[in-house]
C-alpha atoms as one frame of an Amber mdcrd trajectory, in Angstrom:
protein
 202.893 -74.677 202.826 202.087 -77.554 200.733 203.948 -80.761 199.118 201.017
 -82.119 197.344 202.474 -82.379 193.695 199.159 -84.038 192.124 199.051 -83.007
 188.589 194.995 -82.363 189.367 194.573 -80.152 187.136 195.532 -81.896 183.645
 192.330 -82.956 181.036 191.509 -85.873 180.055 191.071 -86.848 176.270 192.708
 -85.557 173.552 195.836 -83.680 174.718 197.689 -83.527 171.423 196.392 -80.184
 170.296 198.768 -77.180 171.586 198.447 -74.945 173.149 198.132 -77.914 176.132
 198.336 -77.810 180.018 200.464 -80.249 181.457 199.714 -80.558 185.036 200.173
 -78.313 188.061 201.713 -78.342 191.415 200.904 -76.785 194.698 203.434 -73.869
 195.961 201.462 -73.203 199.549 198.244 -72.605 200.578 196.164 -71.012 203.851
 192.312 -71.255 204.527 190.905 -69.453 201.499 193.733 -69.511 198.757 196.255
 -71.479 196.943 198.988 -70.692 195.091 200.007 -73.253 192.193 202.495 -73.410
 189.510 201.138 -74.944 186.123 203.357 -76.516 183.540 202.064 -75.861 179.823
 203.239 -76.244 176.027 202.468 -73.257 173.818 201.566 -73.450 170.516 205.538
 -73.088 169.284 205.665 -76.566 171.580 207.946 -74.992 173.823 207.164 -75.860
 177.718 206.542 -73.009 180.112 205.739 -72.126 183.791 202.764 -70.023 185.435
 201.718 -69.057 188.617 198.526 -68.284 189.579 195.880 -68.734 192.987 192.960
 -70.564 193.088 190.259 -70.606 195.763 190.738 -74.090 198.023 187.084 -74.074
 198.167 186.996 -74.695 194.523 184.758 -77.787 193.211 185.705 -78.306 189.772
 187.710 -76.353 186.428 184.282 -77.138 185.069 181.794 -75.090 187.487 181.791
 -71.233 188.641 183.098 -70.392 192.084 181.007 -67.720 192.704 177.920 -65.177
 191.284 177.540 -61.817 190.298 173.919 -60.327 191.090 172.605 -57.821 188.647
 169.311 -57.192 190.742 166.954 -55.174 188.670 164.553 -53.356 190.934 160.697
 -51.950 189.736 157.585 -51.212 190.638 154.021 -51.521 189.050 153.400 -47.988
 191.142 156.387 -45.845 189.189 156.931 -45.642 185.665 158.065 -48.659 183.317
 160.978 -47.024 182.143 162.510 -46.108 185.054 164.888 -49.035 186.878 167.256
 -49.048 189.586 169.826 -51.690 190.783 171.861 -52.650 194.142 175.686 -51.750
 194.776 177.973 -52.995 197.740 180.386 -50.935 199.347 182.994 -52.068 201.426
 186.643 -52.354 202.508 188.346 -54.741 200.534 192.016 -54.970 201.736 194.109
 -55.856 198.891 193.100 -52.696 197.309 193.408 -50.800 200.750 189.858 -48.960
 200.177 186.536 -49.205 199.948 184.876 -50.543 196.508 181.765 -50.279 194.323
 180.242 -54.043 193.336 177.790 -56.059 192.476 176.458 -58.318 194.853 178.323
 -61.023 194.708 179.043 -64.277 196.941 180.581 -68.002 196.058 178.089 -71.204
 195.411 177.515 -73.513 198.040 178.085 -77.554 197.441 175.251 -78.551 195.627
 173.909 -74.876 195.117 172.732 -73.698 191.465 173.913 -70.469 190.560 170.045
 -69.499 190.595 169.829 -70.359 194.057 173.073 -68.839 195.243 172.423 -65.604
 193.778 169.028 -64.967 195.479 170.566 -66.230 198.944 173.621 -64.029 198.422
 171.126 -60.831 197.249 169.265 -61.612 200.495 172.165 -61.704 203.353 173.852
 -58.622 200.891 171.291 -56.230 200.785 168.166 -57.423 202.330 166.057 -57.608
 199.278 163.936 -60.742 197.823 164.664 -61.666 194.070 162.143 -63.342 191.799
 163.455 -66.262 189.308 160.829 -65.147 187.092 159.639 -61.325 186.064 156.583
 -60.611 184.679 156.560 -58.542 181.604 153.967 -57.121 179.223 151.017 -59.092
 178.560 151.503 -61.596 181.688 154.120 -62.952 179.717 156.826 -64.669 182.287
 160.989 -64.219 181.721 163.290 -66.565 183.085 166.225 -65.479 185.331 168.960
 -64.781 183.165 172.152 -66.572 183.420 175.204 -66.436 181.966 178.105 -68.908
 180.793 181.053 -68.833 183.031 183.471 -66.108 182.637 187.003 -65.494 184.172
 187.570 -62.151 186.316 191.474 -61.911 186.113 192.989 -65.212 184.236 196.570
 -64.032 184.140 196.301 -64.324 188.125 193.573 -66.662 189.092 192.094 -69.722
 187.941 188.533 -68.091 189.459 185.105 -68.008 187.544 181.901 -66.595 188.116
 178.229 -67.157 186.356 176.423 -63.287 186.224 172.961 -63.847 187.436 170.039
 -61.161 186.444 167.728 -61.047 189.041 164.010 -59.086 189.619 162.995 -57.432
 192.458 159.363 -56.786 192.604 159.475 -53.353 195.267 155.768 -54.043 195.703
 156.277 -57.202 197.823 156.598 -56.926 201.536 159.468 -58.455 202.161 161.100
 -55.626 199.955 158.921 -52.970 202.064 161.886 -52.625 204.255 163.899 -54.937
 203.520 167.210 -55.889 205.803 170.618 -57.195 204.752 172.219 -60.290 207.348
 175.801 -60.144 206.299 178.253 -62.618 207.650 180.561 -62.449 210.731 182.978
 -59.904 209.536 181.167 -58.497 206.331 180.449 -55.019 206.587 178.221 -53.643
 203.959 176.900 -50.468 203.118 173.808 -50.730 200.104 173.288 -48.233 197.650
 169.795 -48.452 195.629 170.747 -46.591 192.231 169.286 -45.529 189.323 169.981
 -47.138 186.034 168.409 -44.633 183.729 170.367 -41.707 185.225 174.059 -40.989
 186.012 175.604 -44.354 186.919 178.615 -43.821 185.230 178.778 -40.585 186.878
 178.252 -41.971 190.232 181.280 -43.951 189.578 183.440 -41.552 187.842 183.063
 -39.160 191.030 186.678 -38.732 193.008 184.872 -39.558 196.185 183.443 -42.576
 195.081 185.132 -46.289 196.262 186.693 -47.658 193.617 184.484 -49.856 190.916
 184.862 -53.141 190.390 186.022 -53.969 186.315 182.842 -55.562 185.762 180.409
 -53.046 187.235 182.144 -50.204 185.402 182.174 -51.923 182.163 178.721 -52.324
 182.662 178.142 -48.679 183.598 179.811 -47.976 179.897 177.689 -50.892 178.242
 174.589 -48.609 179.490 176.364 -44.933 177.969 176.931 -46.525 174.796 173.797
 -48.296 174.667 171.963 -44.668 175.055 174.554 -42.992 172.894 173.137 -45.369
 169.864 169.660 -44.898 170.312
């Protein structure tokens, strides 16, 4: 356990508007995790408790922990409108079973989220992203980034940045390509289409579990098609 009792955690500047955090304490912490109990006013200006974890590895309340790789796969060879993407599955023990995600990996120190997502698409699955694609008339799209977003902020103070990545099959890296996981990682990669049944592949009883994001995004697709 812990006895650090910094109030780290509190904003500077204008902290008269409500609701406001106060400060936080730590509860205990191993390697990976902390547990820490924040003090806030709500907007009645009655003070209140919260628990929640947060990753010790954390840099700042002001920069993502981690990326989310949407990796969208094509070739010059098939036709335009088909696409695929990349899935991991593995165990993940909280949940006691195997799961559908994403790519996915935290940034390094001094790591852009850019960077971070092609290095964790590389040791995941093997394949070589571009920061750019190429679209119609040689005109050149820039990786697409997103804001921070929370994953589960009534448990965890975490935040990732949801990177879209292209992967141009004709290169030879992505010939054959091979994932390096880390010590302990075992990862299975599933190449699937996005133009036909992903939500089905996920919906199947014998599929791992989806992660929340992946299978909102499998819906974003079906209602996408479903206003055409």
């Amino acid at each position: 356990s812990s006895n650090n009792n910094n109030n780290d955690d509190v904003d500077e500047g204008n902290n008269d508007s409500l609701p406001r955090i106060e400060g936080s304490v730590s509860v205990g912490k191993t390697k990976w995790l902390e547990l820490r109990t924040c003090t806030y006013t709500d907007q009645e200006g009655v003070e209140r408790k919260w628990d929640y974890a947060t990753r010790t590895t954390k840099q700042s309340k002001h920069s993502a922990d981690a990326v989310i790789v949407v990796a969208l796969l094509q070739s010059s060879k098939s036709n335009n409108n088909t696409m695929d993407t990349l899935l991991v599955e593995q165990f993940r023990p909280p949940v006691g079973q195997a799961t559908f995600e994403f790519p996915a990996g935290l940034i390094d120190k001094d790591e852009t989220p850019e960077q971070a997502a092609l290095r964790e698409l590389k040791e995941e699955t093997g394949f070589v992203g571009e920061t750019t694609n190429a679209t119609g008339g040689g005109v050149s799209s820039s990786i697409v980034v997103s804001r921070p977003v929370c994953m589960s902020p009534g448990l965890s103070d975490e935040t990732v940045q949801v990177v879209m990545v292209h992967v141009d099959l004709d290169r030879p890296e992505n010939q054959n390509p091979k994932a390096t996981p880390d010590a302990g990682e075992h990862i299975k990669v599933h190449r699937v289409s996005l133009t036909d049944g992903f939500q089905t592949l996920l919906d199947k009883g014998t599929s791992p579990m989806a992660i929340e994001g992946l299978y909102l995004f499998a819906m974003g697709l079906q209602v996408g098609k479903s206003m055409r």
